[in-house]
Amino acid sequence: MKTSQILIPTQKEAPNDAQIASHQLMIRAGLISKLASGLYSYLPIGLNVLQKVENIIREEMNQSGAQEVLMPVVQPAELWQESGRWDAYGAELLRFNDRHNRKFCLSPTHEEVITDLASQYLNSYKQLPMNFYQIQTKFRDEIRPRFGVMRSREFIMKDAYSFHLDAASMKLEFEKMHATYCRIFERLGLNYRAVLADSGNIGGDNSVEFHVLAESGEDAICFSDTSNYAANIEKVAFSQQEKINTPSAIEAQVLTKKITSIKDVAQFLNVEASQCVKTIIIKVVDGYKALALRGDHELNEAKVQNLLGDFKFASDAEIKTLGLKKGFIGVKDLNIELIVDYAAEVMVDFVCGANEWDYHLTGANWGNVLLQTADLRNAVAGDPSPDGKGKLVIKRGIEVGHIFQLGNKYSKAMNANVIGESGKSLTMMMGCYGIGITRVVAAAIEQNYDNRGIIFPSSIAPFALVIVPINYSKSIRVKNSADMLYQQCLDAGIEVLLDDRKERAGIMFANSELLGIPHRIVLSDMHVDNDNVEYKARNSPEKITLKFNHALSFVQNKINT
Ligand code: ATP
Ligand code: MG
């Protein structure tokens, strides 16, 4: 390809809404263009990268024995009503009516359609197991689309769904997909980790997420410093602790005036936040509940959801109607059910609200109250690893893939049965396996860039090599040499970009670096005089002078290593 023939609208400045490096660089390098919030077009270079990611995924999925299909994005409400998700899925599911006033949605995921297909076409145990995948657009009306294609509303996912006679077969396929995903992320050149995960609204019990490690990641992932335990912070489960300390203080009510936050109260009373108990009021389907946590701990919303179902934080007005005083809510006489986190349960002589305006209690204890307790909090660095080995370290990650053992959640609701060996009808077991393809592109950049631009892993770079001829439009000798090398590269099957523009050398260098092309060759009159070229790799500052005749084999070697 010649630069003059492709649209690569590079920009010096990133737009104001681009907060993270990958978003800024994808816009600045001309990979994507914003249409509206969470909606992006892929321009030629961006699409090239996206297709490279798709191809690696497609090759590995085919290799694993999965079969490619393609299902519609627009789906009838009836299927979603059958699975129960028409009501259960929140506002992320975009619903609309067609001209006949029939209800439809834009699919955020495809369990319903594939299960419907399976119930039609899989009838006998002899056909199982089978795994189907597609590479298809998804739509999720995200509450806060952000970070460019990292969290967009329309995005491309590879989603796969497997069908089995029994749980053992489902587990085998889960392991196979686990290994397939590892191969995919290795080939993509990403530094990733597989971690235990919460299953969210997709369902099932066992799930593993794949995270690309990056500071800007939205997820916190926890690792043991001594074992191979790794889990999303949402999933790190704590058990009830043994009470070691015994109460010794006398409870007192102290004036704290307008001081309400844990941090300020702790500072005012000269105690650690970990000696305070905070009370959070939530609204569940059948009323309100109070949740008590250690002051320095954060509520884990996934755990609350799993324990109590859908919930919302109570508003100031609701707290008031309960007769409670926001900022001073305590743990006793609340008139609503209190659930105490395991870590708060073992506290003694703590600080908490006094249920009176402007007052807190010091030296408070649970006393003889019969406590309802649960695991409600997020892990913090230094917590003991749940496998009993070592302590937890926390890192940031970008979730690029998620694999689930669904069990019979969808097959049972949608009657996806087969005739078993004994002639009996059996509900199939299912697995499902997703990779966010558009997010992978952003995550790869998030992990590979410097202050000049993107540094693409070679497997997904839009071009392997860029030839930058200086004075191409004026010097016939430079033009001839550059054209000759370009043709040699094309003949050798190298994906090469020739920068044939009438631009200053500085601009061409800056563009090639912004685009992250792994290998670069510069050619000027001086080089032609000496029958050589200059080679530089994007990820190294070193410039190497090569004989013109050796340039092709040198680059070929570099590309293949
Ligand atoms: P998240 O927690 O980030 O919202 P999710 O748990 O909703 O992700 P899944 O339902 O497991 O995601 O979807 C499979 C994959 O699709 C994710 O691992 C992620 O890579 C990708 N994905 C999900 N939502 C988005 C989005 N809004 N934009 C881009 N990719 C997404
Ligand atoms: Mg989501």
Coordinates of C-alpha atoms and ligand atoms in Angstrom, one line a residue:
M1 CA 0.0 0.0 0.0
K2 CA 1.0 3.6 -0.6
T3 CA 0.2 6.2 2.0
S4 CA -1.3 8.5 -0.7
Q5 CA -3.9 5.8 -1.5
I6 CA -5.2 5.1 2.0
L7 CA -7.2 7.3 4.3
I8 CA -5.1 7.7 7.4
P9 CA -6.4 10.9 9.0
T10 CA -3.7 11.3 11.7
Q11 CA -4.2 14.1 14.2
K12 CA -1.8 16.1 16.4
E13 CA -4.3 16.5 19.3
A14 CA -6.6 14.0 20.9
P15 CA -10.2 15.0 21.5
N16 CA -11.2 16.2 25.0
D17 CA -13.3 13.2 25.8
A18 CA -10.3 10.8 25.3
Q19 CA -9.0 10.1 28.8
I20 CA -6.9 7.1 28.3
A21 CA -3.9 6.4 26.0
S22 CA -5.6 3.9 23.7
H23 CA -8.6 6.1 23.0
Q24 CA -6.4 9.1 22.3
L25 CA -4.0 7.1 20.1
M26 CA -6.8 5.3 18.1
I27 CA -8.2 8.7 17.2
R28 CA -4.9 10.4 16.6
A29 CA -3.6 7.5 14.4
G30 CA -6.8 7.6 12.4
L31 CA -8.0 4.1 13.3
I32 CA -11.5 5.1 14.4
S33 CA -13.9 8.0 14.1
K34 CA -16.6 8.8 16.6
L35 CA -20.2 9.0 15.4
A36 CA -22.1 9.5 18.7
S37 CA -21.6 8.4 22.3
G38 CA -20.3 4.9 22.3
L39 CA -20.6 4.5 18.5
Y40 CA -17.5 4.4 16.3
S41 CA -16.6 3.8 12.7
Y42 CA -13.5 1.8 11.9
L43 CA -11.4 3.5 9.3
P44 CA -9.1 1.5 6.9
I45 CA -6.2 1.1 9.3
G46 CA -8.4 0.4 12.3
L47 CA -10.3 -2.2 10.4
N48 CA -7.1 -3.9 9.2
V49 CA -6.0 -4.3 12.9
L50 CA -9.5 -5.5 13.9
Q51 CA -9.5 -8.1 11.2
K52 CA -6.1 -9.4 12.3
V53 CA -7.5 -9.9 15.7
E54 CA -10.6 -11.6 14.3
N55 CA -8.4 -13.9 12.1
I56 CA -6.3 -15.1 15.0
I57 CA -9.4 -15.8 17.0
R58 CA -11.1 -17.5 14.1
E59 CA -8.1 -19.8 13.4
E60 CA -7.9 -20.9 17.0
M61 CA -11.6 -21.4 17.4
N62 CA -11.7 -23.5 14.2
Q63 CA -8.7 -25.4 15.4
S64 CA -10.5 -26.2 18.7
G65 CA -13.4 -27.8 16.7
A66 CA -15.9 -25.0 17.1
Q67 CA -18.2 -24.2 14.1
E68 CA -18.7 -20.7 12.8
V69 CA -22.3 -19.4 12.4
L70 CA -23.9 -16.0 12.2
M71 CA -27.0 -15.0 14.1
P72 CA -29.1 -11.8 13.7
V73 CA -28.5 -8.7 15.9
V74 CA -32.2 -7.9 15.9
Q75 CA -34.2 -10.4 17.9
P76 CA -37.8 -11.0 18.8
A77 CA -38.9 -10.3 22.4
E78 CA -40.6 -13.8 22.6
L79 CA -37.3 -15.5 22.8
W80 CA -36.1 -13.3 25.6
Q81 CA -39.4 -13.7 27.4
E82 CA -38.9 -17.5 27.2
S83 CA -35.5 -17.3 28.9
G84 CA -36.9 -14.8 31.4
R85 CA -34.4 -12.1 30.5
W86 CA -36.8 -9.7 28.8
D87 CA -37.7 -8.6 32.3
A88 CA -34.5 -9.5 34.1
Y89 CA -32.1 -7.6 31.7
G90 CA -31.9 -3.9 32.7
A91 CA -31.7 -0.8 30.6
E92 CA -28.6 -2.1 28.7
L93 CA -31.1 -4.1 26.5
L94 CA -32.3 -1.7 23.8
R95 CA -35.9 -2.5 23.0
F96 CA -38.1 -1.3 20.2
N97 CA -41.2 -2.1 18.1
D98 CA -41.4 -2.8 14.5
R99 CA -44.0 -1.4 12.1
H100 CA -46.5 -4.2 13.2
N101 CA -45.9 -3.1 16.8
R102 CA -44.1 -6.3 17.6
K103 CA -41.4 -6.1 20.3
F104 CA -37.7 -6.6 19.4
C105 CA -34.4 -5.9 20.9
L106 CA -30.8 -5.3 19.7
S107 CA -28.9 -8.3 21.0
P108 CA -26.3 -7.7 23.8
T109 CA -25.5 -11.4 23.7
H110 CA -26.8 -14.4 21.9
E111 CA -27.7 -17.2 24.4
E112 CA -31.4 -17.1 23.5
V113 CA -31.0 -17.4 19.7
I114 CA -28.4 -20.2 19.9
T115 CA -30.4 -22.1 22.4
D116 CA -33.4 -21.8 20.2
L117 CA -31.3 -23.1 17.2
A118 CA -30.0 -26.0 19.3
S119 CA -33.5 -27.0 20.4
Q120 CA -34.5 -27.2 16.7
Y121 CA -31.5 -29.0 15.3
L122 CA -29.9 -30.9 18.1
N123 CA -32.1 -33.9 18.9
S124 CA -30.0 -36.8 19.8
Y125 CA -27.1 -37.4 22.2
K126 CA -25.2 -38.7 19.2
Q127 CA -24.8 -35.1 17.9
L128 CA -23.2 -33.9 21.1
P129 CA -21.0 -32.2 22.1
M130 CA -21.1 -29.3 19.7
N131 CA -19.7 -25.8 20.0
F132 CA -20.9 -22.9 17.8
Y133 CA -19.3 -19.5 17.5
Q134 CA -19.8 -16.2 15.7
I135 CA -18.0 -12.9 15.2
Q136 CA -20.8 -10.4 15.4
T137 CA -22.0 -7.0 16.5
K138 CA -23.4 -6.6 19.9
F139 CA -25.4 -3.6 21.3
R140 CA -25.4 -2.7 25.0
D141 CA -26.9 0.6 26.0
E142 CA -24.1 1.2 28.5
I143 CA -25.0 3.8 31.1
R144 CA -21.6 5.5 30.7
P145 CA -19.9 4.6 27.4
R146 CA -16.2 5.6 27.7
F147 CA -12.6 5.1 26.7
G148 CA -13.5 4.9 23.0
V149 CA -14.1 1.3 21.8
M150 CA -13.1 -0.1 25.2
R151 CA -16.6 0.5 26.6
S152 CA -18.8 1.3 23.7
R153 CA -22.4 0.7 23.0
E154 CA -22.0 -1.1 19.7
F155 CA -19.0 -3.5 19.7
I156 CA -17.9 -6.7 18.1
M157 CA -17.7 -9.9 20.1
K158 CA -16.6 -13.4 19.4
D159 CA -19.2 -15.4 21.2
A160 CA -19.3 -19.2 21.4
Y161 CA -21.9 -21.6 22.9
S162 CA -21.4 -25.2 23.5
F163 CA -24.0 -28.0 24.1
H164 CA -23.5 -31.2 26.1
L165 CA -25.1 -34.3 27.3
D166 CA -23.8 -33.9 30.9
A167 CA -21.8 -31.7 33.2
A168 CA -18.6 -33.7 32.7
S169 CA -18.6 -32.9 29.0
M170 CA -19.4 -29.2 29.6
K171 CA -16.4 -29.1 32.0
L172 CA -14.1 -30.7 29.4
E173 CA -15.1 -28.1 26.8
F174 CA -14.6 -25.3 29.3
E175 CA -11.1 -26.5 29.9
K176 CA -10.5 -26.7 26.1
M177 CA -11.8 -23.1 25.7
H178 CA -9.6 -22.0 28.5
A179 CA -6.6 -23.4 26.7
T180 CA -7.8 -21.9 23.4
Y181 CA -8.1 -18.5 24.9
C182 CA -4.6 -18.7 26.3
R183 CA -3.3 -19.5 22.8
I184 CA -5.3 -16.6 21.4
F185 CA -4.0 -14.0 23.9
E186 CA -0.5 -15.3 23.5
R187 CA -0.6 -15.0 19.7
L188 CA -2.0 -11.5 20.2
G189 CA 1.1 -10.7 22.1
L190 CA -0.7 -9.6 25.2
N191 CA 0.3 -9.7 28.9
Y192 CA -2.8 -11.3 30.3
R193 CA -4.1 -13.3 33.3
A194 CA -7.0 -15.8 33.7
V195 CA -8.9 -15.1 36.9
L196 CA -11.9 -16.5 38.7
A197 CA -15.0 -14.4 38.1
D198 CA -18.5 -13.6 39.0
S199 CA -21.1 -14.7 36.4
G200 CA -23.2 -11.5 36.5
N201 CA -26.5 -11.7 34.6
I202 CA -25.3 -14.3 32.1
G203 CA -25.7 -16.9 34.8
G204 CA -24.1 -20.2 35.7
D205 CA -21.7 -21.1 38.5
N206 CA -18.2 -21.4 37.2
S207 CA -16.6 -18.6 35.2
V208 CA -13.2 -17.3 34.4
E209 CA -12.3 -13.9 33.0
F210 CA -9.2 -13.1 30.9
H211 CA -7.7 -9.7 31.7
V212 CA -5.0 -7.7 30.0
L213 CA -2.9 -6.1 32.7
A214 CA -2.9 -2.3 32.4
E215 CA -3.0 0.6 34.8
S216 CA -6.1 2.1 33.2
G217 CA -8.0 -1.2 33.6
E218 CA -11.5 -0.8 35.1
D219 CA -11.3 -4.0 37.0
A220 CA -9.3 -4.8 40.1
I221 CA -7.8 -8.3 40.1
C222 CA -6.4 -10.1 43.1
F223 CA -3.4 -12.5 43.1
S224 CA -1.9 -14.5 45.9
D225 CA 1.7 -13.6 46.5
T226 CA 2.5 -17.3 47.1
S227 CA 0.0 -19.5 45.2
N228 CA -1.5 -19.3 41.7
Y229 CA -4.9 -18.1 43.1
A230 CA -6.2 -15.2 41.0
A231 CA -9.7 -13.7 41.0
N232 CA -11.6 -10.6 40.0
I233 CA -12.1 -8.5 43.2
E234 CA -15.8 -9.1 42.8
K235 CA -15.3 -12.8 43.3
V236 CA -12.8 -13.0 46.1
A237 CA -14.8 -14.7 48.8
F238 CA -14.2 -14.4 52.5
S239 CA -15.4 -16.7 55.2
Q240 CA -16.6 -16.0 58.7
Q241 CA -13.6 -15.2 61.0
E242 CA -12.9 -16.3 64.5
K243 CA -13.4 -13.7 67.2
I244 CA -10.1 -13.1 68.8
N245 CA -10.5 -9.8 70.7
T246 CA -12.8 -9.2 73.6
P247 CA -14.6 -5.9 74.3
S248 CA -13.0 -3.8 77.0
A249 CA -14.2 -0.2 76.4
I250 CA -17.2 1.6 77.8
E251 CA -19.5 2.9 75.2
A252 CA -19.7 6.7 75.0
Q253 CA -21.6 9.2 72.9
V254 CA -19.3 12.0 71.6
L255 CA -20.1 15.2 69.8
T256 CA -18.7 15.1 66.3
K257 CA -20.8 18.1 65.0
K258 CA -21.2 18.2 61.2
I259 CA -18.4 15.6 60.7
T260 CA -19.9 12.6 58.8
S261 CA -17.5 10.8 56.5
I262 CA -15.5 7.9 57.9
K263 CA -12.2 9.6 57.0
D264 CA -13.1 12.8 58.8
V265 CA -14.6 11.1 61.8
A266 CA -11.5 8.9 62.2
Q267 CA -9.3 11.9 62.0
F268 CA -11.4 13.9 64.4
L269 CA -11.4 11.1 67.0
N270 CA -7.8 10.1 66.3
V271 CA -8.5 6.5 65.3
E272 CA -7.9 4.5 62.2
A273 CA -10.7 4.1 59.7
S274 CA -10.4 0.3 60.3
Q275 CA -11.7 1.0 63.9
C276 CA -14.9 2.5 62.6
V277 CA -18.1 0.8 61.4
K278 CA -20.1 2.3 58.5
T279 CA -23.7 1.6 57.8
I280 CA -25.1 1.6 54.3
I281 CA -28.9 1.6 53.7
I282 CA -30.1 -0.2 50.6
K283 CA -33.5 -0.7 49.1
V284 CA -34.3 -4.3 48.0
V285 CA -37.5 -5.7 46.4
D286 CA -39.4 -6.0 49.7
G287 CA -38.1 -3.1 51.7
Y288 CA -34.9 -1.7 53.2
K289 CA -31.8 -3.3 54.7
A290 CA -28.8 -1.9 56.6
L291 CA -25.3 -3.2 55.8
A292 CA -22.5 -2.7 58.2
L293 CA -18.9 -2.7 57.1
R294 CA -15.5 -1.9 58.5
G295 CA -14.8 1.8 57.8
D296 CA -11.9 1.2 55.4
H297 CA -13.7 -1.5 53.5
E298 CA -15.7 -1.1 50.3
L299 CA -19.1 -2.7 49.6
N300 CA -19.0 -5.4 46.9
E301 CA -22.1 -4.8 44.9
A302 CA -21.9 -8.2 43.2
K303 CA -22.0 -10.0 46.5
V304 CA -25.0 -7.9 47.7
Q305 CA -26.7 -8.7 44.4
N306 CA -26.0 -12.4 44.8
L307 CA -27.3 -12.4 48.4
L308 CA -30.3 -10.1 48.2
G309 CA -31.1 -9.8 44.5
D310 CA -31.6 -6.4 42.7
F311 CA -31.0 -3.4 45.0
K312 CA -30.5 0.3 45.0
F313 CA -28.8 2.6 47.5
A314 CA -31.5 4.4 49.5
S315 CA -31.8 8.1 48.7
D316 CA -31.5 10.8 51.3
A317 CA -35.2 11.2 51.4
E318 CA -35.8 7.5 51.9
I319 CA -33.2 7.4 54.7
K320 CA -35.1 10.3 56.3
T321 CA -38.5 8.5 56.1
L322 CA -36.9 5.5 57.9
G323 CA -36.2 7.9 60.8
L324 CA -32.4 7.6 60.2
K325 CA -29.9 10.4 60.2
K326 CA -27.6 10.3 57.3
G327 CA -23.9 10.5 58.3
F328 CA -24.7 9.4 61.9
I329 CA -26.4 6.1 61.3
G330 CA -25.3 3.5 63.8
V331 CA -25.8 -0.3 64.2
K332 CA -28.4 -0.6 66.9
D333 CA -32.1 0.2 67.0
L334 CA -32.4 0.8 63.3
N335 CA -35.9 -0.7 62.8
I336 CA -34.7 -2.4 59.7
E337 CA -32.8 -5.6 59.3
L338 CA -29.0 -5.3 59.7
I339 CA -26.5 -7.5 57.9
V340 CA -22.9 -7.3 59.2
D341 CA -19.9 -8.0 57.1
Y342 CA -17.7 -10.8 58.4
A343 CA -14.8 -8.4 58.9
A344 CA -16.9 -6.0 60.9
E345 CA -18.4 -8.8 63.0
V346 CA -15.0 -9.4 64.7
M347 CA -14.5 -5.8 65.6
V348 CA -14.6 -4.7 69.2
D349 CA -14.6 -1.2 70.8
F350 CA -15.4 0.5 67.6
V351 CA -16.7 3.9 66.5
C352 CA -20.0 4.1 64.7
G353 CA -22.9 6.6 64.3
A354 CA -25.1 7.3 67.3
N355 CA -28.4 7.6 65.4
E356 CA -28.5 11.2 66.7
W357 CA -27.6 14.3 64.7
D358 CA -24.0 15.4 65.3
Y359 CA -23.1 12.4 67.5
H360 CA -21.0 9.2 67.1
L361 CA -20.4 6.4 69.6
T362 CA -16.9 5.3 70.7
G363 CA -16.2 2.0 72.4
A364 CA -19.2 0.4 70.7
N365 CA -19.7 -3.3 70.6
W366 CA -22.1 -5.7 69.1
G367 CA -23.2 -7.0 72.6
N368 CA -25.7 -9.8 72.7
V369 CA -27.5 -8.8 69.5
L370 CA -28.0 -11.9 67.4
L371 CA -26.1 -10.8 64.2
Q372 CA -27.0 -11.7 60.7
T373 CA -23.6 -11.8 59.0
A374 CA -22.4 -12.2 55.4
D375 CA -19.5 -11.6 53.1
L376 CA -20.2 -8.1 51.8
R377 CA -16.9 -6.5 51.0
N378 CA -14.2 -6.1 48.4
A379 CA -10.8 -7.5 49.1
V380 CA -8.0 -5.1 50.0
A381 CA -4.3 -5.6 49.4
G382 CA -2.8 -7.7 52.2
D383 CA -6.0 -9.7 52.9
P384 CA -5.3 -13.4 53.3
S385 CA -5.7 -15.3 50.1
P386 CA -8.9 -17.4 50.2
D387 CA -7.0 -20.5 49.3
G388 CA -5.1 -20.2 52.6
K389 CA -1.8 -19.5 50.9
G390 CA -0.2 -16.1 51.2
K391 CA -1.6 -12.6 50.9
L392 CA -3.5 -10.8 48.2
V393 CA -1.8 -8.3 45.8
I394 CA -4.1 -6.2 43.7
K395 CA -3.5 -5.1 40.0
R396 CA -5.6 -3.4 37.4
G397 CA -7.0 -5.3 34.4
I398 CA -9.0 -4.9 31.3
E399 CA -11.5 -7.7 30.8
V400 CA -11.1 -9.0 27.3
G401 CA -12.7 -12.4 27.6
H402 CA -15.1 -14.4 29.8
I403 CA -15.9 -18.1 29.8
F404 CA -18.8 -19.6 31.6
Q405 CA -20.2 -23.0 32.6
L406 CA -23.9 -22.1 32.1
G407 CA -25.3 -25.5 33.1
N408 CA -29.0 -25.8 32.1
K409 CA -30.1 -22.2 32.8
Y410 CA -31.1 -21.5 29.2
S411 CA -31.7 -25.0 27.9
K412 CA -34.2 -25.7 30.7
A413 CA -36.1 -22.4 30.3
M414 CA -36.2 -22.9 26.5
N415 CA -36.7 -26.7 26.4
A416 CA -33.5 -27.5 24.6
N417 CA -33.6 -31.3 25.0
V418 CA -32.1 -34.3 23.3
I419 CA -32.9 -38.0 23.4
G420 CA -30.3 -39.7 25.6
E421 CA -28.8 -43.2 25.0
S422 CA -31.6 -44.8 27.1
G423 CA -34.3 -43.1 25.0
K424 CA -35.1 -40.6 27.7
S425 CA -35.3 -36.9 27.0
L426 CA -32.5 -34.9 28.7
T427 CA -31.9 -31.2 29.0
M428 CA -28.7 -30.2 27.5
M429 CA -25.9 -28.6 29.5
M430 CA -24.3 -25.4 28.0
G431 CA -21.1 -23.4 28.1
C432 CA -20.6 -19.9 26.7
Y433 CA -17.4 -18.1 25.8
G434 CA -16.9 -14.5 24.8
I435 CA -14.0 -12.3 23.6
G436 CA -14.5 -8.5 23.1
I437 CA -12.8 -8.1 19.8
T438 CA -13.0 -4.3 19.6
R439 CA -11.9 -4.1 23.2
V440 CA -8.9 -6.3 22.5
V441 CA -7.6 -3.7 20.0
A442 CA -7.9 -1.0 22.6
A443 CA -6.4 -3.2 25.3
A444 CA -3.4 -4.1 23.1
I445 CA -2.7 -0.4 22.6
E446 CA -3.2 0.3 26.2
Q447 CA -0.4 -2.2 26.9
N448 CA 1.9 -1.1 24.1
Y449 CA 2.6 2.6 23.5
D450 CA 5.1 5.3 24.3
N451 CA 5.1 9.1 24.0
R452 CA 5.4 8.9 20.2
G453 CA 2.4 6.6 19.7
I454 CA 1.3 3.0 19.3
I455 CA 3.8 0.1 19.4
F456 CA 1.7 -2.7 17.8
P457 CA 2.5 -6.3 18.7
S458 CA 3.6 -7.7 15.4
S459 CA 0.7 -10.1 15.1
I460 CA -1.9 -7.3 14.8
A461 CA 0.1 -4.4 13.3
P462 CA -1.6 -2.9 10.3
F463 CA 1.7 -3.2 8.3
A464 CA 4.9 -5.0 9.2
L465 CA 7.1 -2.5 7.5
V466 CA 7.0 1.2 6.5
I467 CA 9.4 2.5 3.9
V468 CA 10.1 6.2 4.4
P469 CA 11.9 7.7 1.3
I470 CA 13.2 11.2 1.7
N471 CA 12.7 13.5 -1.2
Y472 CA 10.7 10.8 -3.1
S473 CA 8.9 13.4 -5.2
K474 CA 12.1 15.2 -6.3
S475 CA 14.9 12.6 -6.4
I476 CA 14.4 10.0 -9.1
R477 CA 17.2 7.9 -7.6
V478 CA 15.4 7.7 -4.2
K479 CA 12.1 7.0 -6.0
N480 CA 13.6 4.2 -8.0
S481 CA 15.3 2.6 -5.0
A482 CA 12.2 2.9 -2.8
D483 CA 9.9 1.6 -5.5
M484 CA 12.3 -1.4 -6.1
L485 CA 12.4 -2.3 -2.4
Y486 CA 8.7 -1.8 -2.1
Q487 CA 8.1 -4.2 -5.0
Q488 CA 10.5 -6.8 -3.5
C489 CA 8.7 -6.6 -0.2
L490 CA 5.3 -7.1 -1.9
D491 CA 6.6 -10.0 -3.9
A492 CA 7.9 -11.5 -0.6
G493 CA 4.4 -11.2 0.9
I494 CA 5.4 -8.5 3.4
E495 CA 2.7 -6.1 4.4
V496 CA 4.5 -2.9 3.5
L497 CA 3.5 0.7 3.5
L498 CA 5.4 3.1 1.2
D499 CA 5.1 6.7 2.4
D500 CA 5.0 8.3 -1.1
R501 CA 3.6 11.7 0.2
K502 CA 5.3 15.0 -0.5
E503 CA 5.8 15.6 3.2
R504 CA 8.7 16.7 5.4
A505 CA 10.8 13.8 6.7
G506 CA 9.9 14.7 10.3
I507 CA 6.2 14.3 9.6
M508 CA 6.6 11.0 7.9
F509 CA 8.7 9.7 10.9
A510 CA 6.2 11.0 13.4
N511 CA 3.3 9.4 11.5
S512 CA 5.0 6.0 11.2
E513 CA 5.7 6.0 14.9
L514 CA 2.2 7.2 15.8
L515 CA 0.8 4.3 13.7
G516 CA 3.1 1.8 15.6
I517 CA 4.4 0.0 12.5
P518 CA 7.0 -2.5 13.9
H519 CA 9.8 -2.0 11.3
R520 CA 10.9 1.0 9.4
I521 CA 13.4 1.6 6.5
V522 CA 14.6 5.1 5.6
L523 CA 16.1 5.8 2.2
S524 CA 17.6 9.2 1.2
D525 CA 20.0 10.4 -1.6
M526 CA 22.9 9.9 0.8
H527 CA 21.8 6.3 1.4
V528 CA 21.6 5.7 -2.4
D529 CA 25.1 7.2 -2.8
N530 CA 26.4 4.6 -0.3
D531 CA 24.2 1.8 -1.6
N532 CA 22.6 1.4 1.8
V533 CA 19.4 2.0 3.8
E534 CA 18.7 2.7 7.5
Y535 CA 16.6 0.3 9.5
K536 CA 14.9 0.9 12.8
A537 CA 12.5 -1.2 14.9
R538 CA 9.6 0.7 16.5
N539 CA 10.4 -0.7 19.9
S540 CA 14.1 0.1 20.0
P541 CA 16.0 3.3 19.6
E542 CA 18.8 1.7 17.6
K543 CA 19.3 2.6 14.0
I544 CA 21.1 0.0 11.8
T545 CA 22.7 0.7 8.4
L546 CA 22.2 -2.1 5.9
K547 CA 23.4 -2.8 2.3
F548 CA 20.5 -2.2 0.0
N549 CA 20.7 -5.8 -1.3
H550 CA 20.5 -7.1 2.3
A551 CA 17.5 -5.0 3.4
L552 CA 14.8 -7.4 2.3
S553 CA 16.3 -10.5 3.9
F554 CA 17.1 -8.6 7.1
V555 CA 13.6 -7.3 7.4
Q556 CA 12.1 -10.8 6.6
N557 CA 14.3 -12.2 9.4
K558 CA 13.1 -9.5 11.9
I559 CA 9.5 -10.1 11.0
N560 CA 9.8 -13.8 11.5
T561 CA 11.4 -13.7 14.9
Ligands
ATP1 P1 -17.9 -5.6 31.6 O1 -17.9 -6.1 33.0 O2 -16.6 -5.0 31.1 O3 -19.1 -4.7 31.3 P2 -19.3 -7.9 30.8 O4 -19.0 -8.8 31.9 O5 -20.5 -7.2 30.7 O6 -18.1 -6.9 30.7 P3 -19.5 -10.2 28.9 O7 -21.0 -10.2 29.0 O8 -18.8 -11.3 29.6 O9 -18.9 -8.7 29.4 O10 -19.0 -10.0 27.4 C1 -17.9 -10.7 26.9 C2 -16.8 -9.7 26.5 O11 -17.3 -8.6 25.7 C3 -16.1 -9.0 27.6 O12 -15.1 -9.8 28.2 C4 -15.6 -7.7 27.0 O13 -14.3 -8.0 26.4 C5 -16.5 -7.4 25.9 N1 -17.4 -6.3 26.2 C6 -18.5 -6.3 27.1 N2 -19.0 -5.1 27.1 C7 -18.4 -4.3 26.2 C8 -18.5 -2.9 25.8 N3 -19.5 -2.2 26.3 N4 -17.7 -2.5 24.9 C9 -16.7 -3.3 24.4 N5 -16.5 -4.6 24.7 C10 -17.3 -5.1 25.7
MG2 MG -21.0 -5.2 31.0

